[in-house]
Coordinates of C-alpha atoms in Angstrom, one line a residue:
M1 CA 16.0 -15.9 21.3
P2 CA 17.0 -13.3 18.7
A3 CA 18.2 -9.7 19.0
P4 CA 15.4 -7.2 19.8
I5 CA 13.5 -5.9 16.8
N6 CA 14.6 -2.4 15.8
T7 CA 11.3 -0.7 15.4
F8 CA 12.9 2.5 14.0
K9 CA 14.4 0.5 11.2
Q10 CA 11.2 -1.4 10.6
R11 CA 9.2 1.8 10.4
L12 CA 11.7 3.4 8.0
R13 CA 11.3 0.3 5.7
N14 CA 7.5 0.8 5.9
R15 CA 8.1 4.3 4.6
E16 CA 6.6 6.0 7.7
T17 CA 7.4 9.6 8.4
L18 CA 9.2 9.7 11.7
I19 CA 9.5 13.0 13.7
G20 CA 12.4 13.4 16.0
C21 CA 14.4 15.8 18.2
W22 CA 18.0 16.3 19.3
A23 CA 19.0 15.4 22.8
G24 CA 22.0 17.5 23.6
F25 CA 22.2 17.8 27.4
A26 CA 24.4 14.6 27.7
D27 CA 22.4 13.5 30.7
P28 CA 19.7 10.9 31.2
Y29 CA 17.3 13.1 33.2
P30 CA 16.5 15.7 30.5
T31 CA 16.5 12.9 27.8
E32 CA 13.9 11.1 29.9
V33 CA 11.8 14.3 30.1
L34 CA 12.1 14.8 26.4
A35 CA 10.9 11.2 25.8
T36 CA 7.6 12.1 27.5
A37 CA 6.8 14.3 24.5
G38 CA 6.4 11.2 22.3
F39 CA 8.9 11.9 19.5
D40 CA 9.5 8.9 17.3
W41 CA 13.2 9.2 17.7
L42 CA 15.8 11.2 19.8
V43 CA 19.4 11.8 18.7
I44 CA 21.8 11.1 21.6
D45 CA 24.5 13.4 20.2
G46 CA 28.1 12.4 20.6
E47 CA 29.5 14.7 18.0
H48 CA 28.7 18.2 19.4
A49 CA 27.3 17.4 22.8
P50 CA 29.6 16.4 25.7
N51 CA 28.6 12.8 25.7
D52 CA 30.9 9.8 26.5
L53 CA 30.2 6.1 26.4
R54 CA 28.7 6.0 29.9
S55 CA 26.4 9.0 29.4
I56 CA 25.2 7.5 26.1
M57 CA 24.5 4.2 27.8
A58 CA 22.5 5.9 30.6
Q59 CA 20.3 7.6 28.0
L60 CA 19.7 4.4 26.1
Q61 CA 18.6 2.9 29.4
V62 CA 16.0 5.5 30.2
L63 CA 14.6 5.3 26.7
E64 CA 14.2 1.5 26.9
G65 CA 10.5 0.7 26.6
K66 CA 9.6 4.3 25.6
H67 CA 8.0 5.4 22.3
S68 CA 11.1 7.4 21.4
E69 CA 13.8 5.3 19.8
G70 CA 17.4 6.3 20.6
V71 CA 19.6 7.2 17.7
V72 CA 23.3 7.5 18.7
R73 CA 25.4 10.0 16.7
L74 CA 29.1 9.3 16.9
P75 CA 31.8 12.0 16.7
V76 CA 33.4 10.0 13.8
G77 CA 32.9 6.7 12.1
A78 CA 35.7 4.9 13.8
D79 CA 35.2 1.1 14.0
W80 CA 36.2 0.9 17.7
M81 CA 33.6 3.6 18.6
I82 CA 31.0 1.7 16.6
K83 CA 31.8 -1.5 18.4
Q84 CA 31.5 0.1 21.8
V85 CA 28.2 1.8 21.2
L86 CA 26.6 -1.3 19.7
D87 CA 27.7 -3.3 22.7
I88 CA 26.1 -0.9 25.1
G89 CA 22.8 -1.4 23.3
A90 CA 22.5 1.1 20.5
Q91 CA 20.8 -0.3 17.5
T92 CA 20.6 2.8 15.3
L93 CA 23.7 4.9 14.5
L94 CA 24.1 8.2 12.8
V95 CA 27.6 8.8 11.4
P96 CA 28.7 12.3 10.3
M97 CA 30.9 13.4 7.4
V98 CA 30.4 10.5 5.0
D99 CA 31.9 11.5 1.6
S100 CA 32.2 8.3 -0.4
A101 CA 30.7 4.9 -1.0
D102 CA 34.0 3.3 0.2
Q103 CA 33.6 5.0 3.5
A104 CA 30.0 3.9 3.7
R105 CA 30.9 0.3 3.0
E106 CA 33.5 0.4 5.8
L107 CA 30.9 1.7 8.2
V108 CA 28.6 -1.2 7.2
R109 CA 31.3 -3.7 7.9
A110 CA 32.0 -2.1 11.3
C111 CA 28.3 -2.6 12.2
R112 CA 28.2 -6.3 11.3
Y113 CA 29.6 -9.5 12.8
P114 CA 31.8 -11.8 10.6
P115 CA 31.8 -12.9 7.9
A116 CA 29.8 -9.9 6.7
G117 CA 31.9 -7.5 8.8
I118 CA 34.5 -6.9 11.5
R119 CA 32.5 -6.3 14.7
G120 CA 34.1 -7.9 17.7
S121 CA 32.1 -10.9 18.9
G122 CA 32.5 -10.6 22.6
A123 CA 28.8 -10.1 23.2
A124 CA 28.6 -12.0 26.4
L125 CA 30.0 -9.0 28.2
A126 CA 27.6 -6.6 26.5
R127 CA 24.4 -4.9 27.5
A128 CA 23.2 -5.5 23.9
S129 CA 22.9 -9.2 24.5
Q130 CA 21.4 -8.7 27.9
F131 CA 24.7 -10.1 29.3
A132 CA 24.3 -13.4 27.4
A133 CA 20.6 -13.7 28.2
I134 CA 20.0 -13.5 24.4
P135 CA 21.8 -16.7 23.2
D136 CA 21.2 -15.9 19.5
Y137 CA 22.3 -12.3 19.7
T138 CA 25.4 -12.6 17.5
Q139 CA 23.6 -14.7 14.9
T140 CA 20.7 -12.2 14.6
A141 CA 22.1 -8.7 15.5
N142 CA 23.2 -7.7 12.0
E143 CA 19.7 -7.5 10.7
Q144 CA 18.6 -5.2 13.5
I145 CA 21.3 -2.6 13.2
C146 CA 20.2 0.6 11.4
L147 CA 23.0 2.6 9.8
L148 CA 22.3 6.3 8.9
V149 CA 25.1 8.2 7.2
Q150 CA 25.4 12.0 7.1
V151 CA 26.1 13.6 3.7
E152 CA 27.1 17.2 4.5
S153 CA 29.7 18.3 1.9
A154 CA 29.9 18.9 -1.8
A155 CA 32.0 15.8 -2.1
G156 CA 29.4 13.8 -0.3
L157 CA 26.6 15.1 -2.6
A158 CA 28.8 14.3 -5.7
A159 CA 29.1 10.7 -4.4
L160 CA 25.5 10.4 -3.3
D161 CA 24.3 8.0 -5.9
D162 CA 27.2 5.7 -5.1
I163 CA 26.5 5.9 -1.4
L164 CA 22.8 5.1 -2.0
A165 CA 23.9 1.9 -3.8
V166 CA 25.7 0.6 -0.7
E167 CA 23.9 -2.4 0.8
G168 CA 23.6 -2.0 4.6
V169 CA 23.1 1.8 4.6
D170 CA 19.5 2.3 5.7
G171 CA 19.2 6.1 5.5
V172 CA 21.1 9.2 4.4
F173 CA 20.9 12.3 6.5
I174 CA 21.6 15.7 4.9
G175 CA 23.5 18.1 7.2
P176 CA 22.5 21.6 6.3
S177 CA 24.9 23.5 8.5
D178 CA 28.1 21.7 7.4
L179 CA 26.9 21.6 3.8
A180 CA 26.5 25.4 3.9
A181 CA 29.9 25.8 5.4
D182 CA 31.5 23.5 2.8
M183 CA 29.8 25.4 0.0
G184 CA 31.2 28.7 1.2
H185 CA 28.1 30.0 3.1
L186 CA 29.0 29.4 6.7
G187 CA 26.1 30.0 9.0
N188 CA 23.6 30.4 6.1
S189 CA 21.9 27.2 5.2
D190 CA 19.1 29.3 3.7
H191 CA 21.3 30.5 0.9
P192 CA 19.6 29.7 -2.4
D193 CA 22.5 27.5 -3.6
V194 CA 22.5 25.5 -0.3
R195 CA 18.7 25.1 -0.5
A196 CA 18.9 23.9 -4.0
A197 CA 21.6 21.3 -3.0
I198 CA 19.5 20.1 -0.1
K199 CA 16.3 19.8 -2.2
N200 CA 18.2 17.9 -4.9
G201 CA 19.8 15.6 -2.3
L202 CA 16.6 14.8 -0.4
A203 CA 14.8 14.1 -3.7
R204 CA 17.5 11.6 -4.8
I205 CA 17.5 9.8 -1.5
A206 CA 13.7 9.7 -1.4
A207 CA 13.7 8.1 -4.9
S208 CA 16.0 5.4 -3.7
D209 CA 15.4 2.5 -1.4
K210 CA 17.0 4.4 1.5
A211 CA 15.3 6.8 3.9
A212 CA 16.0 10.6 3.7
G213 CA 16.7 12.5 6.9
I214 CA 17.5 16.0 8.0
L215 CA 17.4 18.4 11.0
A216 CA 15.3 21.6 10.9
V217 CA 15.3 24.3 13.6
S218 CA 12.3 26.3 12.4
D219 CA 8.7 25.2 11.5
G220 CA 9.1 26.7 8.0
S221 CA 12.2 24.8 7.1
A222 CA 10.8 21.6 8.6
E223 CA 7.7 21.8 6.5
T224 CA 9.8 22.5 3.4
Y225 CA 12.2 19.6 4.1
R226 CA 9.2 17.2 4.6
D227 CA 7.8 18.3 1.3
W228 CA 11.1 17.7 -0.4
G229 CA 11.2 14.1 0.7
A230 CA 12.5 13.9 4.3
Q231 CA 11.2 10.8 6.0
F232 CA 13.0 10.9 9.3
L233 CA 12.8 14.6 10.3
A234 CA 14.2 16.2 13.4
V235 CA 12.3 19.3 14.3
G236 CA 14.1 20.7 17.3
I237 CA 17.1 20.7 19.6
D238 CA 16.4 20.4 23.3
V239 CA 19.2 22.8 24.4
L240 CA 17.8 25.5 22.0
L241 CA 14.2 24.8 23.2
L242 CA 15.2 25.5 26.8
A243 CA 17.4 28.5 25.9
K244 CA 14.6 30.0 23.8
A245 CA 11.9 29.4 26.5
A246 CA 14.1 30.8 29.3
R247 CA 15.1 33.9 27.4
G248 CA 11.5 34.5 26.4
L249 CA 10.4 34.3 30.0
R250 CA 13.2 36.6 31.1
D251 CA 12.2 39.2 28.4
E252 CA 8.5 38.9 29.5
W253 CA 9.3 39.8 33.1
R254 CA 11.8 42.5 32.2
A255 CA 9.1 44.3 30.3
P256 CA 7.0 46.9 32.2
R257 CA 3.8 45.5 33.7

């Protein structure tokens, strides 16, 4: 029996447009609620949300069998972190701050079993193999891992064509906020220079055999990014959705009636 089919990766290869949302509460209960919305993918954020290995695993467990595929964002692309999240059952990883093709190649190797990579082979202990219930897991897992790398600096954009040529990278995600900061426009991803860089980056990715991705926090920017070539597009962040709704409700009831 082979490793489970990664339908997110399969749909990217089919050039489908996949709409997602950030899951930032670092807890399975709100992530399960978010899954009822029917997003194609949800980012379990380990970079800026207070997640750890066990909270990531719990969220993967509640998403199992749901329409929403779990995409795990690591804090950094360390090989030991990659090994752990793959063993708990993640099949799609989003790795921040990728600035070179050499870095992308090392990430690919960390996601793959030997001889193609360096992933540790102790899958019998792992949830990913259903605790050795999938006897062919180590022989078939490589093909089902989806690696998405974040390009979010001027250096990353300069190396974009080389990154796009790396076999084993399935998608490239442009990070507007960090890109704006790196370009000297901290907090202003709508600056004309930043928007031009994003547009150029998305177009180059979309013209390749990789999928282009990005996060938008407004309807206007989401529509623009989609038109510029984004294929896997996150259109909201759950923490901000709750905060906005709660503050709007408060303001409504503070107003005279």
